[in-house]
Short mmCIF file of C-alpha atoms in Angstrom, two decimals:
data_model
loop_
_atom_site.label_atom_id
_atom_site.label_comp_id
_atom_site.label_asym_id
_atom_site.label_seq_id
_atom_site.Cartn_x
_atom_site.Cartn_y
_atom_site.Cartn_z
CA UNK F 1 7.54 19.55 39.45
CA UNK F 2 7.08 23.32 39.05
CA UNK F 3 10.63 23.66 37.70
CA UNK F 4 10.31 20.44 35.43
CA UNK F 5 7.15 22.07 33.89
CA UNK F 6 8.52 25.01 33.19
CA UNK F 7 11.65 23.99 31.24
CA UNK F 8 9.37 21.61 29.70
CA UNK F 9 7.41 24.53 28.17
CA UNK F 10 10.57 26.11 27.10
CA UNK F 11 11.92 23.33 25.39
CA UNK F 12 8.24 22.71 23.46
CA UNK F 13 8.62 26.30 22.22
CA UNK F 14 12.72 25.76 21.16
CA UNK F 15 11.52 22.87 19.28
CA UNK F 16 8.74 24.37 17.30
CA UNK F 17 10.84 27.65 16.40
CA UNK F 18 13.29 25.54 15.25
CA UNK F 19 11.75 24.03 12.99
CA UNK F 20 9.55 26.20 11.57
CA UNK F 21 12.59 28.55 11.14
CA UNK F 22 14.58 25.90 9.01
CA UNK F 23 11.16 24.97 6.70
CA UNK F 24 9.22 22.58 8.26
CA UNK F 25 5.98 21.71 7.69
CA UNK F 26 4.06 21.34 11.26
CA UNK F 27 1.57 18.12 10.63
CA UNK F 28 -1.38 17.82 13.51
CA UNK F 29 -0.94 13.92 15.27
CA UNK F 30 -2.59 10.93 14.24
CA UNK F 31 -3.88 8.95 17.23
CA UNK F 32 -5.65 6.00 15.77
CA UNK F 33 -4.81 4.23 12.13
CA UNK F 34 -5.24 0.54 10.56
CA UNK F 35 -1.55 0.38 10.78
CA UNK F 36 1.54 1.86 12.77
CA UNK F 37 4.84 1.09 13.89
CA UNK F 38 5.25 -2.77 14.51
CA UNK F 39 8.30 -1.68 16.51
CA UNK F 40 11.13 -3.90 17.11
CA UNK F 41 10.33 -4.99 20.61
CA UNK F 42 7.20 -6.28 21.76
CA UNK F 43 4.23 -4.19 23.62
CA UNK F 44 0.59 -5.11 24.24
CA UNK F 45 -1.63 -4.51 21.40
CA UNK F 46 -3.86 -1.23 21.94
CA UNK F 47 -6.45 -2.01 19.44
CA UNK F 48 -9.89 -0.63 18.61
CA UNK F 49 -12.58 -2.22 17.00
CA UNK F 50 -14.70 0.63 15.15
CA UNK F 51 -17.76 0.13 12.80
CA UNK F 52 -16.35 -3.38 11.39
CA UNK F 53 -12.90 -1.66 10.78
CA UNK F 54 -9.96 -2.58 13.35
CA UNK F 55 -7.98 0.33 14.43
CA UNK F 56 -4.58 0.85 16.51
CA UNK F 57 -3.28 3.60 18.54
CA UNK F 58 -0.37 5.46 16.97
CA UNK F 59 3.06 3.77 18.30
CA UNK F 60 4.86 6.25 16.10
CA UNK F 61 3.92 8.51 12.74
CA UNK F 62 6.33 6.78 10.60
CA UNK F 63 4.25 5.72 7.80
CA UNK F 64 2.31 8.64 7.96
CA UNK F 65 5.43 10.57 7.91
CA UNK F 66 6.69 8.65 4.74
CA UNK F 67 2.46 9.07 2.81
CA UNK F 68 2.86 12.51 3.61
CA UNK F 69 6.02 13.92 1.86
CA UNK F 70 4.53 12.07 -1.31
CA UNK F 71 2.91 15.80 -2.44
CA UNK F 72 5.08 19.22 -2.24
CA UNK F 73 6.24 19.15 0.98
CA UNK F 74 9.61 18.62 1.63
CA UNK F 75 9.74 18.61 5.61
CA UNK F 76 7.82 17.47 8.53
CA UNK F 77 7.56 17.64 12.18
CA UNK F 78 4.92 16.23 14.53
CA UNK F 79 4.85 16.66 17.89
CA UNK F 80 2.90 13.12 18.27
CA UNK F 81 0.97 11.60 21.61
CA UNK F 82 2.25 8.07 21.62
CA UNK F 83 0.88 5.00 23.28
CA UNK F 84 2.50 1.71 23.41
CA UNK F 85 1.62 -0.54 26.26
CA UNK F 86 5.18 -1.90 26.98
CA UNK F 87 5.49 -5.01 29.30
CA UNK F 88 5.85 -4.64 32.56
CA UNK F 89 8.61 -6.85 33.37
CA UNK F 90 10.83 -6.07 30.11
CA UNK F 91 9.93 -2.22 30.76
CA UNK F 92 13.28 -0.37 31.14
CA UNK F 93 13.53 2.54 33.01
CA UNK F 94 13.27 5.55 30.18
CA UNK F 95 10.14 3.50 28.82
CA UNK F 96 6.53 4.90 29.59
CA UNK F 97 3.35 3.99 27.94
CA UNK F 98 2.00 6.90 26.92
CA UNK F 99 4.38 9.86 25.94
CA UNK F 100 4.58 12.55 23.61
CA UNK F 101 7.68 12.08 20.12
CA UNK F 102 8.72 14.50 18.33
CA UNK F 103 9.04 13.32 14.84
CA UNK F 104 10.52 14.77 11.65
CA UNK F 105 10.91 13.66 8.31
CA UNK F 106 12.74 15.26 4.88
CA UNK F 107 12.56 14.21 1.65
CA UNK F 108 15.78 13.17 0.24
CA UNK F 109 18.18 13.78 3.34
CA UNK F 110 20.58 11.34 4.24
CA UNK F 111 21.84 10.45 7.27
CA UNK F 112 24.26 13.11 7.55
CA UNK F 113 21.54 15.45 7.07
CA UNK F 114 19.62 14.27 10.58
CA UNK F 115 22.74 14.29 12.28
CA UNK F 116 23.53 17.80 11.84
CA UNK F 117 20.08 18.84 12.21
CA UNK F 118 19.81 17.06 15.85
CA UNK F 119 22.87 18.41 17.08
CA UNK F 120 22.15 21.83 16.20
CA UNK F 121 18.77 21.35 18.09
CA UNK F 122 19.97 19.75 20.84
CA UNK F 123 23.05 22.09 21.52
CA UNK F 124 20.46 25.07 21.04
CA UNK F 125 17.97 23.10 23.50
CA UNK F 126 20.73 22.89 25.78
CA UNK F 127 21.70 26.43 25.68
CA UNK F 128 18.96 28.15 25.77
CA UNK F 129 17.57 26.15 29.15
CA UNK F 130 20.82 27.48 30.52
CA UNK F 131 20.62 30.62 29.69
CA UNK F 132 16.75 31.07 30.78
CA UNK F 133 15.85 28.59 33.20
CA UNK F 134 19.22 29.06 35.83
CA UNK F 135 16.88 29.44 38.70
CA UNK F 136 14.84 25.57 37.53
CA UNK F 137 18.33 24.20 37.08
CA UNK F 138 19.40 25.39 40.86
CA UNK F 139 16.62 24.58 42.01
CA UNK F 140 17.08 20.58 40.87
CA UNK F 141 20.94 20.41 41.42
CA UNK F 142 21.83 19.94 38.07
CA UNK F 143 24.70 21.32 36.04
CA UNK F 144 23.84 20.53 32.60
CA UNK F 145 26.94 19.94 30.42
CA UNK F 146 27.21 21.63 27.15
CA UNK F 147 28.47 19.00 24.36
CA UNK F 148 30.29 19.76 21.80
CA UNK F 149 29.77 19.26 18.17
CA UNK F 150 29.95 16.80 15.90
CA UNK F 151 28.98 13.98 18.64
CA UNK F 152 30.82 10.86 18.86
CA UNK F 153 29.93 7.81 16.52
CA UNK F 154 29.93 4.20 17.05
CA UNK F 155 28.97 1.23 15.28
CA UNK F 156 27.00 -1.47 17.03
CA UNK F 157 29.95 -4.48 15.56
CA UNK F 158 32.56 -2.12 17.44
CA UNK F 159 30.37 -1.99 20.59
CA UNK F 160 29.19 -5.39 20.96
CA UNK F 161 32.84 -6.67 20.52
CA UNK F 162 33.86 -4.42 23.67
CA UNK F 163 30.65 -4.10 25.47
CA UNK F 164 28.62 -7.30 24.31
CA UNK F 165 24.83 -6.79 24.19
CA UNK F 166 24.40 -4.75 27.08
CA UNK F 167 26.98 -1.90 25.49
CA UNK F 168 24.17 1.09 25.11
CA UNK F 169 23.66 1.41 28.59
CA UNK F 170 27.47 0.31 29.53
CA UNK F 171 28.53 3.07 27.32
CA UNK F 172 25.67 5.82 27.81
CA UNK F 173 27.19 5.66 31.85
CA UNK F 174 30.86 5.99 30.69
CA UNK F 175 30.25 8.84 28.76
CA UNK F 176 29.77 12.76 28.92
CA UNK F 177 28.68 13.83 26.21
CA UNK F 178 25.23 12.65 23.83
CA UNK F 179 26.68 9.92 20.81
CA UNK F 180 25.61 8.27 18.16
CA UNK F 181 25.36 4.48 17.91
CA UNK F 182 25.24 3.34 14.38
CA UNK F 183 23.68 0.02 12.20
CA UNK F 184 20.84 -0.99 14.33
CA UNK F 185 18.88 -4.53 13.30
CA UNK F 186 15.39 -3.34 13.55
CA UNK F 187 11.89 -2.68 11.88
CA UNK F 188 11.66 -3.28 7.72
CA UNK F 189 11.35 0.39 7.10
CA UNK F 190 15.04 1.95 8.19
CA UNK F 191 17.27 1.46 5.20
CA UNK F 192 19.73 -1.93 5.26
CA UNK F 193 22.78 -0.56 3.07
CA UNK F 194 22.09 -2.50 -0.40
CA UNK F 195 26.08 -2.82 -1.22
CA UNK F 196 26.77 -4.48 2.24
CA UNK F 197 23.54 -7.01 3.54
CA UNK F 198 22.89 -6.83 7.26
CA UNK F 199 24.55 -3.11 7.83
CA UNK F 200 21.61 -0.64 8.27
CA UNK F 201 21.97 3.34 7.47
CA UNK F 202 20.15 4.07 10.56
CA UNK F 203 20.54 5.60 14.21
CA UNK F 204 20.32 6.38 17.48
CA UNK F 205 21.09 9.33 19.68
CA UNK F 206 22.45 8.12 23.14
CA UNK F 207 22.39 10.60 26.31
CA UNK F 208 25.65 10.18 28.41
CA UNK F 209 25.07 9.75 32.43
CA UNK F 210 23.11 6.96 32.14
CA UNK F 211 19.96 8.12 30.74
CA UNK F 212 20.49 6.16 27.20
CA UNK F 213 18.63 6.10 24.21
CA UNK F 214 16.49 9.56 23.13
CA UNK F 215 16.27 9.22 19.45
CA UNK F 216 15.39 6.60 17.15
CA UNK F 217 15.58 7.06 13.25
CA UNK F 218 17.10 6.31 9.80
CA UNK F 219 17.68 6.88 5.91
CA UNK F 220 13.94 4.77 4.58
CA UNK F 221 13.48 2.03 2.45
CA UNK F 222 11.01 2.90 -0.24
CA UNK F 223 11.86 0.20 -2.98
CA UNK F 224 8.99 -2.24 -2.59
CA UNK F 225 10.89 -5.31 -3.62
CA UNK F 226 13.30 -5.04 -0.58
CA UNK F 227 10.03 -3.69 1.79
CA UNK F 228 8.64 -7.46 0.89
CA UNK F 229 11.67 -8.58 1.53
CA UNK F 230 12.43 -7.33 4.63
CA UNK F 231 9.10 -7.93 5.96
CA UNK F 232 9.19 -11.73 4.76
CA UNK F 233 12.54 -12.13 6.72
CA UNK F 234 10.74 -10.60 9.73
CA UNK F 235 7.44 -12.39 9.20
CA UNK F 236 5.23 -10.30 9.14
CA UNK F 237 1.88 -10.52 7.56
CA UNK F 238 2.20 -7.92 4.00
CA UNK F 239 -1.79 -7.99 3.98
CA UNK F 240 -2.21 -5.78 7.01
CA UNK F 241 0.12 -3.52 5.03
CA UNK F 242 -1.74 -3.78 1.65
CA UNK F 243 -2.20 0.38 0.74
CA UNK F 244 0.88 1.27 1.79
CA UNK F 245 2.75 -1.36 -0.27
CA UNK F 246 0.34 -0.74 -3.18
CA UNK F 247 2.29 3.04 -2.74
CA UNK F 248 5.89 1.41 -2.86
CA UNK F 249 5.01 -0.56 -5.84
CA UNK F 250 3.90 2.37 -7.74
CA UNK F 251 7.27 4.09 -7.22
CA UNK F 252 5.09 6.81 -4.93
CA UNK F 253 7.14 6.69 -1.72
CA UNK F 254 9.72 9.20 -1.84
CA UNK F 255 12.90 8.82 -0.45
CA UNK F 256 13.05 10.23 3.18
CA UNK F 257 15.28 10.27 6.27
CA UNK F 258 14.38 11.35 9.87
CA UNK F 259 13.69 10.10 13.41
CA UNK F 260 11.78 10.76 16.72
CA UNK F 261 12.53 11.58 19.60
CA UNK F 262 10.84 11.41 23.60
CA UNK F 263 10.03 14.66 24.68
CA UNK F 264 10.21 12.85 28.50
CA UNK F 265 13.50 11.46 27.33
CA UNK F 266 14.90 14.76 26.57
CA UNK F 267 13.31 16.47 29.88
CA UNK F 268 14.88 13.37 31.90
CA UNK F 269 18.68 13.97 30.61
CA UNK F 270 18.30 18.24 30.85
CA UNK F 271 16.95 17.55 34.30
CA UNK F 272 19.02 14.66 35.69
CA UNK F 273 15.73 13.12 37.00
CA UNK F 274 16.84 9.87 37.05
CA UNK F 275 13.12 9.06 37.85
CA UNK F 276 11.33 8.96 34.77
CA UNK F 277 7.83 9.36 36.66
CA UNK F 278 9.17 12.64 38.15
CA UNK F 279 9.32 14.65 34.89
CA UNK F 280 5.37 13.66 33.87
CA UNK F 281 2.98 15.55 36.00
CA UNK F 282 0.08 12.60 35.02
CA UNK F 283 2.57 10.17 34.53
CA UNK F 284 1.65 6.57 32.63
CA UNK F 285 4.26 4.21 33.61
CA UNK F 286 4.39 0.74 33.10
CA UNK F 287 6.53 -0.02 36.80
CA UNK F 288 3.60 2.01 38.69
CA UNK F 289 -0.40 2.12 39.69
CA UNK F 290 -2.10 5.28 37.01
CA UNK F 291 -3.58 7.23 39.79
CA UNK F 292 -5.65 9.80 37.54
#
């Protein structure tokens, strides 16, 4: 665990430099809110009842993420305590309930913008924990692959015709290097392409060797017509969402791209713990006992 911890504090420190050093704006966490990612899979609800007013633990900062590039600010990170209380029996192996995202945000990026802003972190990530933490790395058998740049792309009609549903993880073990799946059905707020319905400008950033999915994000949606929309075709319930689309309807939510990522995720692929357990020193899992 010693050599997991201390690549782990290298790689918090790579990830704040970079982004300060590029412009971002560093935003503290919000833990509890009225309303937070609905995610596109299920999870227990963590909810707190406070002084008449029902409150949620932070699945993800994406609405916050979207309020708060309304003013000056032009980019955001958060490194973001998350809590989502997966199921136990649908809990894959990269899922824990209670993990720490790094999420960033920029007002009027496009997709093309995150993607060459994640590989430049990652390959820097990469390099830098071989360059500084050789002894960690020999210490847990791994020889950590440097990719190269740009990283493959893939669209989820091209996978599911050669890999059917299963193709992230059938792919993520055929290849070496990190990719990019593309056009993900998911939650109302990544972008659906408004010239073709049912293709979505959003992403996510696949480790090779089996370790699958580490990021999550996509251009936004910020026209409220087609947020009611979307959320209509999705049923959910617009009341719990009543300030925010109050914002949309008033033209105030900018247009933004970004996406989070695990930092366990990330310290599971540089690693090759295929455990995810073994990278948390207090992990909370949803296939084990919390012991402390």
């Amino acid at each position: 665990m010693t050599a997991v911890l201390k690549i782990q504090s290298l790689v918090l420190y790579e990830i704040q430099t970079f982004f300060r050093a590029r412009g971002f704006t560093e935003l503290p966490p919000v833990i509890t809110a009225p309303i937070t990612d609905p995610l596109a899979h299920g999870v227990h609800p963590a909810y707190l009842d406070y002084e008449g007013q029902t409150l949620q633990l932070t699945k993800s900062m994406i609405f916050h993420k979207q309020i708060a590039l309304l003013g000056d600010i032009n980019k955001i990170f958060i490194i973001s305590p998350n809590v989502r209380l997966e199921k136990s029996r649908e809990a894959k192996d990269r899922h824990l309930l209670e993990f720490q995202q790094i999420d960033f945000e920029m007002k009027g990026a496009k997709k093309a913008d995150v993607y060459l802003l994640m590989e430049d972190l990652l390959t820097k990530i990469i390099a830098t924990v071989k360059a500084k933490c050789k002894a960690e790395l020999v210490i847990l058998g791994r020889k950590l692959p440097t990719p190269k740049t740009p990283f493959p792309r893939f669209s989820t009609t091209t996978l599911i015709k050669q890999y059917g549903e299963n193709y992230e993880s059938e792919l993520s073990k055929a290849m070496t290097t990190p990719f990019w799946i593309e056009s993900l059905y998911r939650e109302f707020y990544d972008k659906e392409d408004p010239t073709t319905r049912g293709h979505f400008i959003n992403y996510d950033l696949i480790y090779p060797e089996g370790f699958e999915e580490g990021l999550s994000g996509g251009e936004r949606e910020h026209d409220y017509e087609v947020i009611i929309r979307k959320m209509k075709e999705r049923r959910m319930d617009t009341a719990d969402y009543e300030i925010y689309l109050e914002l949309a309807k008033e033209k105030l939510i900018p247009q933004t791209a970004g996406a989070g990522f695990g930092l366990q995720r990330l310290l599971r692929y540089l690693t090759g713990i295929k455990k995810m357990e073994e990278v948390v020193l207090f992990p909370r899992s949803p296939r084990e006992k919390i012991l402390f």
